[in-house]
Amino acid sequence: MIEVPPTFRAMPRWWSDGTDWLDALPELVATQCERWQLAPDGAVRHGSNALVVRVRRGDERLALRLSPPGDDVATEAAALRFWDGRGTVRLVDVDRERRAQLLEWVTPGWSLDQLPLADTAPVVGGVLRRLAVDAPADSPSTGDIIAADLPGWPRRWSAVGRPGAARLLEAACAAAAAVRQPQTPQLAVNGDLHFGQVLRAEREPWLVVDPVLLCGDIGYDLGRLLWSRLDELPEDRQVRAYLAAVVEAADLEPGRAQQLVVVRAMSYLLWGLEHGLTEDPPRCLRLLEIFGGR
């Protein structure tokens, strides 16, 4: 029987709901191991939502991932099946009813979060390009997401107390209008790009876990990368230089990349303030000042 790490129980996801699932996890893991003929073989790890158990099946090392009720495991599995190991972990099996996935093993605890920020730019650029194959026709579009979000920004900006100068909202709306029509061809995009979800691996040097399959601009989520480690770049010129390094490594158009950063920063600023976040909204506001305020 595995033990659920206290750090997993402390995640904000469980502050108001989900503790019954957490309590049942040891039994759920044991049952899934029996179904797939797996043996637990190492530390239990987690992100903010899912639990990952290192397992073996014979001589093969694998990872058993269990997601909580409400998570769309079918869509997650479909994304992994689409990329089929091209820059992502391989999906070995999936049990949609029990929200379990059996995945290729990657090095635990060693992600891009552990690299000095300056060293991550070529890796991020390479990952973006590695995933950028022709996307399925029915994939959600980055442009459609932006177009749906844009009309509500002025009202939401006012509702959260106008957190910055009016010119920032104007700049973000202009940027969104410019990029809501994605560039062609429609390429596959990971719409949930985190440093912590790009892990050291053996089959390829770095592999993405838990991707979200979109189509459109491959630089769609650059803003998230910037705000997640923005405190390591105290000077605005450092922020610009880091983005330029990623843009060069991924062979992106610099002006459009900056517009996408502004769009994602505004989107998450508003969402974060609406949900009571205190750390990321000021970082998003700083990105708006750097890339959209002048």
XYZ file of C-alpha atoms in Angstrom:
294
model
C 0.000 0.000 0.000
C 1.339 3.408 -0.968
C 1.118 6.449 1.280
C -0.355 9.704 0.002
C 2.292 12.428 0.494
C 1.275 15.187 2.927
C 2.422 17.716 0.330
C -0.235 16.363 -2.047
C -2.945 16.669 0.575
C -1.872 20.291 1.127
C -2.495 21.306 -2.501
C -5.173 24.032 -2.976
C -7.226 21.610 -5.110
C -8.263 19.767 -1.927
C -8.977 22.700 0.351
C -12.717 22.496 -0.251
C -13.309 19.089 -1.861
C -11.718 15.803 -2.880
C -10.449 14.425 0.419
C -12.519 11.245 -0.029
C -10.576 10.512 -3.218
C -7.286 11.198 -1.439
C -8.241 8.770 1.332
C -9.121 6.093 -1.244
C -5.900 6.460 -3.251
C -3.908 3.634 -1.611
C -6.665 1.174 -2.454
C -7.154 2.627 -5.942
C -3.443 2.224 -6.663
C -3.443 -1.350 -5.376
C -6.479 -2.253 -7.483
C -5.013 -0.715 -10.647
C -1.684 -2.464 -10.082
C -3.530 -5.767 -9.865
C -5.468 -5.072 -13.068
C -2.353 -4.147 -15.042
C -0.014 -6.599 -13.295
C 2.180 -3.880 -11.861
C 4.374 -3.733 -8.791
C 5.013 -0.405 -7.000
C 8.735 0.341 -7.192
C 9.775 3.639 -5.709
C 8.700 7.011 -4.447
C 5.206 8.403 -4.911
C 5.141 11.793 -6.643
C 2.503 14.318 -7.542
C 1.691 17.582 -9.221
C -1.149 19.837 -8.135
C -3.890 17.365 -9.140
C -2.631 13.878 -10.030
C -0.666 11.209 -8.189
C 2.153 9.314 -9.941
C 3.549 6.004 -8.699
C 6.704 4.417 -10.045
C 5.899 0.816 -10.980
C 7.389 -2.186 -12.737
C 5.915 -4.788 -15.020
C 8.558 -7.440 -15.264
C 11.767 -5.619 -16.152
C 9.929 -2.598 -17.576
C 9.864 0.639 -15.572
C 6.630 2.578 -15.925
C 4.605 5.302 -14.208
C 1.047 4.861 -12.959
C -0.847 8.152 -12.936
C -4.197 8.562 -11.199
C -6.349 11.644 -11.668
C -9.188 12.868 -9.427
C -12.896 12.877 -10.280
C -13.724 15.575 -12.796
C -10.444 15.434 -14.699
C -10.805 14.736 -18.423
C -8.526 11.716 -18.691
C -9.915 10.776 -22.121
C -8.753 14.090 -23.601
C -5.374 13.815 -21.847
C -4.892 10.305 -23.224
C -5.930 11.400 -26.711
C -3.243 14.105 -26.688
C -0.564 11.590 -25.715
C -1.763 9.128 -28.345
C -1.626 11.880 -30.968
C 1.984 12.847 -30.275
C 2.846 9.170 -29.612
C 6.153 9.909 -27.948
C 7.228 12.759 -30.217
C 8.467 15.113 -27.519
C 6.012 13.677 -24.980
C 5.903 10.632 -22.744
C 4.336 7.597 -24.374
C 0.946 6.366 -23.223
C 1.094 2.615 -22.580
C -2.501 2.085 -21.424
C -5.472 4.025 -20.113
C -8.442 3.146 -17.912
C -10.846 6.028 -18.502
C -13.454 4.827 -16.019
C -10.924 4.800 -13.171
C -8.995 7.833 -14.490
C -5.736 5.871 -14.611
C -2.943 6.139 -17.148
C 0.093 3.909 -17.542
C 2.980 5.948 -18.901
C 6.558 5.695 -20.038
C 8.959 6.284 -17.167
C 10.883 9.559 -16.990
C 13.379 10.767 -14.419
C 11.472 11.865 -11.286
C 12.244 15.195 -9.669
C 14.390 16.425 -12.572
C 12.576 18.944 -14.710
C 13.369 22.260 -16.342
C 12.601 23.799 -12.959
C 15.975 22.459 -11.825
C 17.936 24.104 -14.660
C 19.241 27.674 -14.423
C 16.698 29.775 -16.267
C 19.158 30.888 -18.953
C 19.849 27.240 -19.819
C 16.171 26.471 -20.383
C 15.665 28.702 -23.439
C 17.108 26.306 -26.059
C 15.295 23.366 -24.467
C 11.948 25.186 -24.489
C 12.456 26.267 -28.083
C 13.310 22.718 -29.101
C 10.270 21.299 -27.313
C 7.942 23.797 -28.984
C 9.274 22.829 -32.407
C 9.284 19.104 -31.597
C 5.544 19.181 -30.870
C 4.708 21.401 -33.859
C 3.351 18.829 -36.314
C 0.143 19.152 -38.324
C -2.691 19.198 -35.804
C -5.912 17.176 -35.927
C -8.689 19.128 -37.603
C -10.935 18.932 -34.543
C -8.369 20.321 -32.083
C -9.407 23.434 -30.143
C -7.806 26.481 -31.724
C -5.671 29.022 -29.892
C -7.354 31.665 -32.007
C -10.841 30.532 -31.009
C -9.840 30.551 -27.331
C -8.505 34.092 -27.618
C -11.526 35.292 -29.624
C -13.911 33.886 -27.010
C -11.995 35.476 -24.134
C -11.464 38.943 -25.605
C -15.012 40.431 -25.462
C -15.266 39.977 -21.700
C -11.996 41.673 -20.816
C -13.249 45.273 -20.371
C -16.074 44.195 -18.054
C -13.834 41.846 -16.049
C -11.069 44.479 -15.863
C -13.525 46.868 -14.213
C -14.940 44.145 -11.956
C -11.529 43.361 -10.444
C -10.840 47.024 -9.739
C -8.908 48.144 -12.847
C -5.580 46.685 -11.662
C -3.408 48.790 -13.974
C -3.352 51.732 -16.340
C -6.077 51.778 -19.001
C -3.405 51.612 -21.713
C -2.567 48.052 -20.592
C -6.099 46.854 -21.285
C -6.060 48.686 -24.612
C -2.753 47.089 -25.562
C -3.962 43.618 -24.603
C -7.172 43.989 -26.607
C -5.172 45.146 -29.619
C -2.777 42.202 -29.264
C -5.661 39.738 -28.970
C -7.314 41.163 -32.080
C -4.022 40.712 -33.949
C -3.438 37.060 -32.980
C -6.964 35.656 -32.776
C -6.537 34.512 -36.358
C -3.820 31.837 -35.985
C -0.977 31.573 -38.415
C -1.082 28.819 -41.001
C -0.484 25.940 -41.186
C -2.422 24.884 -38.117
C 0.258 23.253 -35.970
C -0.114 21.208 -32.802
C 0.413 23.219 -29.618
C 0.777 22.273 -25.969
C -1.663 24.663 -24.341
C -0.392 24.015 -20.803
C 3.361 24.521 -20.921
C 5.189 24.448 -17.568
C 8.880 24.145 -16.700
C 7.871 21.467 -14.210
C 6.163 19.403 -16.902
C 9.234 19.084 -19.129
C 11.176 16.213 -17.576
C 14.588 14.678 -18.114
C 14.210 11.385 -19.980
C 16.179 8.591 -21.633
C 14.517 8.063 -25.034
C 14.789 11.795 -25.717
C 16.702 14.295 -23.573
C 13.492 16.032 -22.469
C 9.866 14.904 -22.641
C 6.612 16.737 -21.887
C 4.121 15.210 -19.470
C 0.415 16.062 -19.238
C 0.169 18.131 -22.448
C -3.034 19.842 -23.614
C -3.505 19.463 -27.373
C -4.470 22.656 -29.200
C -3.787 23.890 -32.708
C -2.585 27.274 -33.877
C 0.298 29.424 -32.598
C 3.026 27.304 -31.018
C 4.072 30.302 -28.909
C 0.601 30.486 -27.339
C 1.732 29.691 -23.777
C 4.999 31.628 -23.635
C 3.456 34.031 -21.139
C 3.014 31.217 -18.621
C 6.701 30.326 -18.878
C 7.676 33.911 -18.217
C 5.415 34.563 -15.237
C 6.229 31.238 -13.583
C 9.905 32.206 -13.070
C 9.671 35.953 -13.519
C 11.146 36.663 -10.098
C 14.479 35.320 -11.385
C 14.558 38.171 -13.921
C 14.495 41.341 -11.814
C 15.328 43.687 -14.706
C 12.983 44.242 -17.647
C 15.841 43.849 -20.112
C 16.450 40.349 -18.727
C 12.824 39.418 -19.388
C 13.081 40.669 -22.949
C 16.364 38.836 -23.469
C 14.984 35.539 -22.187
C 11.917 35.753 -24.424
C 14.154 36.625 -27.381
C 16.294 33.545 -26.698
C 13.246 31.243 -26.653
C 11.826 32.895 -29.775
C 15.108 32.395 -31.611
C 15.392 28.757 -30.516
C 11.821 28.027 -31.605
C 12.113 30.070 -34.824
C 9.118 32.252 -33.994
C 8.210 35.713 -35.244
C 9.307 38.065 -32.415
C 6.489 40.601 -32.675
C 3.776 37.960 -32.681
C 5.414 36.149 -29.771
C 5.286 39.347 -27.695
C 1.612 39.815 -28.598
C 0.869 36.268 -27.423
C 2.660 36.967 -24.131
C 0.494 40.055 -23.618
C -2.682 38.103 -24.383
C -1.883 35.253 -21.990
C -0.765 37.695 -19.293
C -4.059 39.604 -19.470
C -6.115 36.404 -19.532
C -4.410 34.985 -16.446
C -4.273 38.318 -14.637
C -8.054 38.568 -14.776
C -8.632 34.908 -13.921
C -6.152 35.040 -11.065
C -7.691 38.140 -9.497
C -11.173 36.663 -9.846
C -10.013 33.550 -7.994
C -8.121 35.303 -5.222
C -4.561 34.569 -6.361
C -1.927 36.885 -4.933
C 1.436 35.909 -6.496
C 0.899 35.447 -10.236
C -1.351 38.472 -10.961
C 1.414 41.007 -10.116
C 3.778 39.043 -12.372
C 1.240 39.128 -15.192
C 0.822 42.859 -14.658
C 4.583 43.296 -14.943
C 4.596 41.387 -18.260
C 1.855 43.694 -19.525
C 3.973 46.695 -18.557
C 7.053 45.276 -20.285
C 5.485 44.071 -23.529
C 2.246 46.011 -23.852
C 2.604 49.179 -21.872
C 4.873 51.187 -24.077
